mmCIF file of C-alpha atoms and ligand atoms in Angstrom:
data_model
loop_
_atom_site.group_PDB
_atom_site.id
_atom_site.type_symbol
_atom_site.label_atom_id
_atom_site.label_comp_id
_atom_site.label_asym_id
_atom_site.label_seq_id
_atom_site.Cartn_x
_atom_site.Cartn_y
_atom_site.Cartn_z
ATOM 1 C CA MET A 1 0.000 0.000 0.000
ATOM 2 C CA THR A 2 1.059 3.623 -0.340
ATOM 3 C CA ALA A 3 1.734 5.484 2.912
ATOM 4 C CA PRO A 4 -1.207 4.739 5.192
ATOM 5 C CA THR A 5 -3.314 7.625 6.435
ATOM 6 C CA ILE A 6 -3.247 7.603 10.211
ATOM 7 C CA GLY A 7 -5.653 9.727 12.184
ATOM 8 C CA VAL A 8 -4.747 11.192 15.544
ATOM 9 C CA PHE A 9 -7.783 11.934 17.715
ATOM 10 C CA ALA A 10 -7.311 15.669 18.153
ATOM 11 C CA LEU A 11 -10.046 17.060 20.395
ATOM 12 C CA GLN A 12 -7.641 16.912 23.359
ATOM 13 C CA GLY A 13 -4.264 15.445 24.264
ATOM 14 C CA ASP A 14 -0.677 15.321 23.011
ATOM 15 C CA VAL A 15 -1.611 15.258 19.337
ATOM 16 C CA ARG A 16 1.426 17.013 17.846
ATOM 17 C CA GLU A 17 3.966 14.559 19.274
ATOM 18 C CA HIS A 18 2.088 11.617 17.757
ATOM 19 C CA VAL A 19 1.754 13.348 14.381
ATOM 20 C CA GLN A 20 5.500 14.048 14.324
ATOM 21 C CA MET A 21 6.397 10.496 15.320
ATOM 22 C CA LEU A 22 4.092 8.957 12.702
ATOM 23 C CA GLU A 23 5.369 11.268 9.960
ATOM 24 C CA SER A 24 8.973 10.482 10.865
ATOM 25 C CA LEU A 25 8.061 6.842 10.124
ATOM 26 C CA GLY A 26 6.625 7.696 6.699
ATOM 27 C CA ALA A 27 2.913 7.699 7.535
ATOM 28 C CA ASP A 28 0.541 10.419 6.462
ATOM 29 C CA ALA A 29 -0.770 11.658 9.839
ATOM 30 C CA VAL A 30 -3.920 13.763 10.070
ATOM 31 C CA PRO A 31 -5.828 15.202 13.015
ATOM 32 C CA VAL A 32 -9.328 13.786 13.520
ATOM 33 C CA ARG A 33 -11.960 16.072 14.985
ATOM 34 C CA ARG A 34 -15.021 15.173 12.938
ATOM 35 C CA PRO A 35 -16.731 11.959 11.813
ATOM 36 C CA GLU A 36 -15.917 12.695 8.120
ATOM 37 C CA GLU A 37 -12.232 12.836 9.036
ATOM 38 C CA LEU A 38 -12.479 9.534 10.864
ATOM 39 C CA ASP A 39 -14.026 7.946 7.737
ATOM 40 C CA ARG A 40 -10.865 8.639 5.749
ATOM 41 C CA VAL A 41 -8.216 7.078 7.982
ATOM 42 C CA ASP A 42 -6.665 3.597 7.802
ATOM 43 C CA GLY A 43 -5.670 3.551 11.479
ATOM 44 C CA LEU A 44 -6.036 5.768 14.532
ATOM 45 C CA VAL A 45 -4.060 6.948 17.538
ATOM 46 C CA LEU A 46 -5.876 7.913 20.728
ATOM 47 C CA PRO A 47 -3.319 10.135 22.495
ATOM 48 C CA GLY A 48 -2.594 10.805 26.124
ATOM 49 C CA GLY A 49 -4.579 13.546 27.820
ATOM 50 C CA GLU A 50 -7.539 13.278 30.109
ATOM 51 C CA SER A 51 -9.804 10.360 29.331
ATOM 52 C CA THR A 52 -13.006 11.796 30.826
ATOM 53 C CA THR A 53 -12.563 15.045 28.879
ATOM 54 C CA MET A 54 -11.725 13.153 25.713
ATOM 55 C CA ALA A 55 -14.823 10.958 26.001
ATOM 56 C CA LYS A 56 -17.049 13.969 26.709
ATOM 57 C CA LEU A 57 -15.648 15.958 23.781
ATOM 58 C CA ALA A 58 -15.954 12.936 21.504
ATOM 59 C CA ALA A 59 -19.644 12.665 22.458
ATOM 60 C CA THR A 60 -20.204 16.415 21.979
ATOM 61 C CA PHE A 61 -18.592 16.392 18.533
ATOM 62 C CA GLY A 62 -20.541 13.308 17.418
ATOM 63 C CA LEU A 63 -17.397 11.158 17.304
ATOM 64 C CA LEU A 64 -18.002 8.681 20.110
ATOM 65 C CA ASP A 65 -20.383 6.328 18.314
ATOM 66 C CA PRO A 66 -18.480 6.463 14.983
ATOM 67 C CA LEU A 67 -15.302 5.706 16.936
ATOM 68 C CA ARG A 68 -16.928 2.754 18.665
ATOM 69 C CA LYS A 69 -18.163 1.454 15.347
ATOM 70 C CA ARG A 70 -14.813 1.715 13.536
ATOM 71 C CA VAL A 71 -12.913 0.164 16.425
ATOM 72 C CA ALA A 72 -15.473 -2.667 16.581
ATOM 73 C CA ASP A 73 -15.132 -3.144 12.792
ATOM 74 C CA GLY A 74 -11.384 -3.774 13.106
ATOM 75 C CA MET A 75 -9.716 -0.386 12.549
ATOM 76 C CA VAL A 76 -6.167 -0.714 13.874
ATOM 77 C CA THR A 77 -5.983 1.635 16.847
ATOM 78 C CA TYR A 78 -3.233 2.553 19.287
ATOM 79 C CA GLY A 79 -4.078 4.164 22.628
ATOM 80 C CA THR A 80 -1.442 5.768 24.849
ATOM 81 C CA CYS A 81 -2.297 6.451 28.492
ATOM 82 C CA ALA A 82 -5.713 8.196 28.369
ATOM 83 C CA GLY A 83 -6.070 6.447 24.985
ATOM 84 C CA MET A 84 -5.542 3.094 26.707
ATOM 85 C CA ILE A 85 -8.346 3.988 29.135
ATOM 86 C CA LEU A 86 -10.641 4.850 26.210
ATOM 87 C CA LEU A 87 -10.016 1.466 24.561
ATOM 88 C CA ALA A 88 -10.651 -0.541 27.738
ATOM 89 C CA ASP A 89 -13.938 -2.393 28.115
ATOM 90 C CA VAL A 90 -13.876 -1.805 31.883
ATOM 91 C CA ILE A 91 -12.412 1.151 33.826
ATOM 92 C CA GLU A 92 -11.640 1.018 37.546
ATOM 93 C CA ASP A 93 -11.549 4.347 39.392
ATOM 94 C CA GLY A 94 -13.176 6.107 36.461
ATOM 95 C CA ALA A 95 -15.169 9.290 36.954
ATOM 96 C CA ALA A 96 -18.881 8.729 37.643
ATOM 97 C CA GLY A 97 -20.505 7.647 34.388
ATOM 98 C CA GLN A 98 -17.216 7.780 32.477
ATOM 99 C CA GLU A 99 -17.775 6.576 28.925
ATOM 100 C CA THR A 100 -15.353 4.492 26.933
ATOM 101 C CA VAL A 101 -14.875 3.507 23.305
ATOM 102 C CA GLY A 102 -14.141 -0.086 24.335
ATOM 103 C CA GLY A 103 -13.121 -3.074 22.252
ATOM 104 C CA LEU A 104 -10.129 -4.131 24.337
ATOM 105 C CA ASP A 105 -11.077 -6.911 26.754
ATOM 106 C CA VAL A 106 -9.170 -5.551 29.746
ATOM 107 C CA VAL A 107 -9.832 -3.929 33.084
ATOM 108 C CA VAL A 108 -7.745 -0.754 33.295
ATOM 109 C CA ARG A 109 -7.173 1.142 36.520
ATOM 110 C CA ARG A 110 -7.100 4.881 36.017
ATOM 111 C CA ASN A 111 -4.408 6.926 37.821
ATOM 112 C CA ALA A 112 -3.162 3.553 39.028
ATOM 113 C CA PHE A 113 0.307 4.482 40.185
ATOM 114 C CA GLY A 114 -1.145 6.660 42.933
ATOM 115 C CA ARG A 115 -1.278 10.374 43.411
ATOM 116 C CA GLN A 116 2.140 10.563 45.033
ATOM 117 C CA VAL A 117 3.694 9.060 41.892
ATOM 118 C CA ASP A 118 2.336 11.593 39.425
ATOM 119 C CA SER A 119 4.912 10.634 36.885
ATOM 120 C CA PHE A 120 7.975 8.469 36.660
ATOM 121 C CA GLU A 121 10.197 6.849 34.087
ATOM 122 C CA ALA A 122 11.449 3.273 33.830
ATOM 123 C CA ASP A 123 12.953 0.909 31.289
ATOM 124 C CA VAL A 124 10.551 -1.910 30.446
ATOM 125 C CA SER A 125 11.071 -4.928 28.227
ATOM 126 C CA PHE A 126 8.497 -5.003 25.455
ATOM 127 C CA ASP A 127 7.684 -8.054 23.300
ATOM 128 C CA GLY A 128 7.681 -7.789 19.538
ATOM 129 C CA LEU A 129 9.671 -4.619 18.934
ATOM 130 C CA GLU A 130 12.205 -4.261 16.133
ATOM 131 C CA PRO A 131 14.990 -3.992 16.992
ATOM 132 C CA ALA A 132 14.446 -5.814 20.311
ATOM 133 C CA GLY A 133 15.452 -4.120 23.555
ATOM 134 C CA PRO A 134 13.886 -2.293 26.482
ATOM 135 C CA VAL A 135 11.739 0.797 26.034
ATOM 136 C CA HIS A 136 12.303 3.890 28.117
ATOM 137 C CA ALA A 137 8.761 4.403 29.379
ATOM 138 C CA VAL A 138 7.425 7.777 30.535
ATOM 139 C CA PHE A 139 4.386 7.429 32.822
ATOM 140 C CA ILE A 140 2.243 10.490 33.553
ATOM 141 C CA ARG A 141 -0.698 9.908 35.922
ATOM 142 C CA ALA A 142 -0.816 6.630 34.083
ATOM 143 C CA PRO A 143 -3.238 3.719 34.147
ATOM 144 C CA TRP A 144 -2.188 0.077 34.308
ATOM 145 C CA VAL A 145 -3.894 -3.065 33.123
ATOM 146 C CA GLU A 146 -5.429 -4.813 36.081
ATOM 147 C CA SER A 147 -6.589 -7.932 34.210
ATOM 148 C CA CYS A 148 -6.797 -9.202 30.633
ATOM 149 C CA GLY A 149 -9.416 -11.289 28.841
ATOM 150 C CA PRO A 150 -8.378 -14.478 27.004
ATOM 151 C CA GLY A 151 -7.612 -12.875 23.625
ATOM 152 C CA VAL A 152 -5.341 -10.161 25.014
ATOM 153 C CA ARG A 153 -1.548 -10.458 24.910
ATOM 154 C CA GLU A 154 0.569 -8.773 27.557
ATOM 155 C CA LEU A 155 3.517 -7.009 25.922
ATOM 156 C CA ALA A 156 5.213 -5.171 28.788
ATOM 157 C CA ARG A 157 5.320 -5.134 32.582
ATOM 158 C CA VAL A 158 6.980 -2.827 35.069
ATOM 159 C CA GLU A 159 9.991 -4.438 36.708
ATOM 160 C CA GLY A 160 10.910 -3.334 40.212
ATOM 161 C CA GLY A 161 9.631 -0.499 42.390
ATOM 162 C CA PRO A 162 6.145 -0.197 43.895
ATOM 163 C CA ALA A 163 4.429 -1.139 40.639
ATOM 164 C CA ASP A 164 6.543 -4.262 40.079
ATOM 165 C CA GLY A 165 4.847 -6.749 37.759
ATOM 166 C CA MET A 166 2.036 -4.471 36.582
ATOM 167 C CA VAL A 167 1.061 -4.818 32.931
ATOM 168 C CA VAL A 168 1.606 -1.589 30.988
ATOM 169 C CA ALA A 169 1.279 -2.634 27.330
ATOM 170 C CA VAL A 170 -1.151 -5.015 25.625
ATOM 171 C CA ARG A 171 -2.398 -6.092 22.232
ATOM 172 C CA GLY A 172 -5.950 -7.362 21.799
ATOM 173 C CA GLY A 173 -9.298 -6.762 20.110
ATOM 174 C CA THR A 174 -11.312 -9.301 18.122
ATOM 175 C CA GLN A 175 -8.719 -9.212 15.329
ATOM 176 C CA GLY A 176 -5.657 -8.374 17.422
ATOM 177 C CA HIS A 177 -6.066 -4.867 16.021
ATOM 178 C CA LEU A 178 -5.794 -2.866 19.244
ATOM 179 C CA LEU A 179 -2.546 -1.764 20.857
ATOM 180 C CA ALA A 180 -2.383 0.117 24.144
ATOM 181 C CA THR A 181 0.411 1.413 26.356
ATOM 182 C CA SER A 182 0.198 3.093 29.774
ATOM 183 C CA PHE A 183 3.178 5.202 28.792
ATOM 184 C CA HIS A 184 4.093 7.699 26.078
ATOM 185 C CA PRO A 185 6.651 6.572 23.469
ATOM 186 C CA GLU A 186 5.849 9.730 21.510
ATOM 187 C CA LEU A 187 7.382 11.767 24.364
ATOM 188 C CA ALA A 188 10.439 9.559 24.868
ATOM 189 C CA GLY A 189 11.303 9.718 21.166
ATOM 190 C CA ASP A 190 11.521 5.937 20.680
ATOM 191 C CA PRO A 191 9.849 5.135 17.328
ATOM 192 C CA ARG A 192 9.574 1.362 17.766
ATOM 193 C CA VAL A 193 6.106 1.173 19.359
ATOM 194 C CA HIS A 194 4.634 3.416 16.649
ATOM 195 C CA GLY A 195 6.561 1.225 14.189
ATOM 196 C CA LEU A 196 4.757 -1.850 15.568
ATOM 197 C CA PHE A 197 1.437 -0.024 15.238
ATOM 198 C CA LEU A 198 2.144 0.903 11.588
ATOM 199 C CA GLN A 199 3.110 -2.711 10.931
ATOM 200 C CA MET A 200 -0.295 -3.766 12.350
ATOM 201 C CA VAL A 201 -2.015 -1.282 9.982
ATOM 202 C CA LYS A 202 -0.068 -2.702 7.028
ATOM 203 C CA GLU A 203 -0.905 -6.304 7.954
ATOM 204 C CA ARG A 204 -4.566 -5.443 8.230
ATOM 205 C CA TYR A 205 -4.625 -4.119 4.647
ATOM 206 C CA GLU A 206 -2.634 -7.041 3.324
ATOM 207 C CA ARG A 207 -5.297 -9.348 4.748
ATOM 208 C CA SER A 208 -8.281 -7.547 3.220
HETATM 209 N N1 LIG B 1 -4.908 10.280 34.167
HETATM 210 C C1 LIG B 1 -5.335 10.547 32.838
HETATM 211 C C2 LIG B 1 -6.754 10.044 32.601
HETATM 212 O O1 LIG B 1 -7.372 9.529 33.458
HETATM 213 C C3 LIG B 1 -4.398 9.953 31.806
HETATM 214 C C4 LIG B 1 -3.055 10.657 31.845
HETATM 215 C C5 LIG B 1 -2.328 10.647 30.527
HETATM 216 O O2 LIG B 1 -2.875 10.390 29.473
HETATM 217 N N2 LIG B 1 -1.077 11.030 30.582
HETATM 218 O O3 LIG B 1 -7.259 10.175 31.537
#
């Protein structure tokens, strides 16, 4: 395929960093604020930000149901941090009535690392990256994955410290089309996780 068109959900969150990372990898990255824009993309990034605000804005701008539909139909989607929360089927410690896009059979705990650990950085090993090797992970008021359904693969866990063993990256969805990380590779400048995501987009179009 020619360069895939990747949307970055752009009603809130760290949109610019994702756009830059995707473009540095040869993708055509476009902000998505309206349903017509969502219709045109081959894959989507849900950035970090504030998941309750993102869900509310998505509903206000008529994007929440179209997003749910495209994700359910197999659009390859990558959620970082708040984006991971939006992809989760179940949210622990969500705001009252917090809505989600869903599709990823996981329970995600919001602000999981605790208020005292607003943000921290750690090297985590991450399955399936090219070239292999640990990822320097930046966590900012991050969620973690509390439990995974049967079709979900754990890709990374925190090693050491108070959050030792917690799952912070997964791949799942009915077609293995959903990728989610608690942390922000777009801020750390490591292109390999976005590279994995673009590879998933490519594989999806090779199949269809
Ligand atoms: N704590 C935020 C939320 O609940 C996520 C933080 C982030 O995306 N960096 O949405």
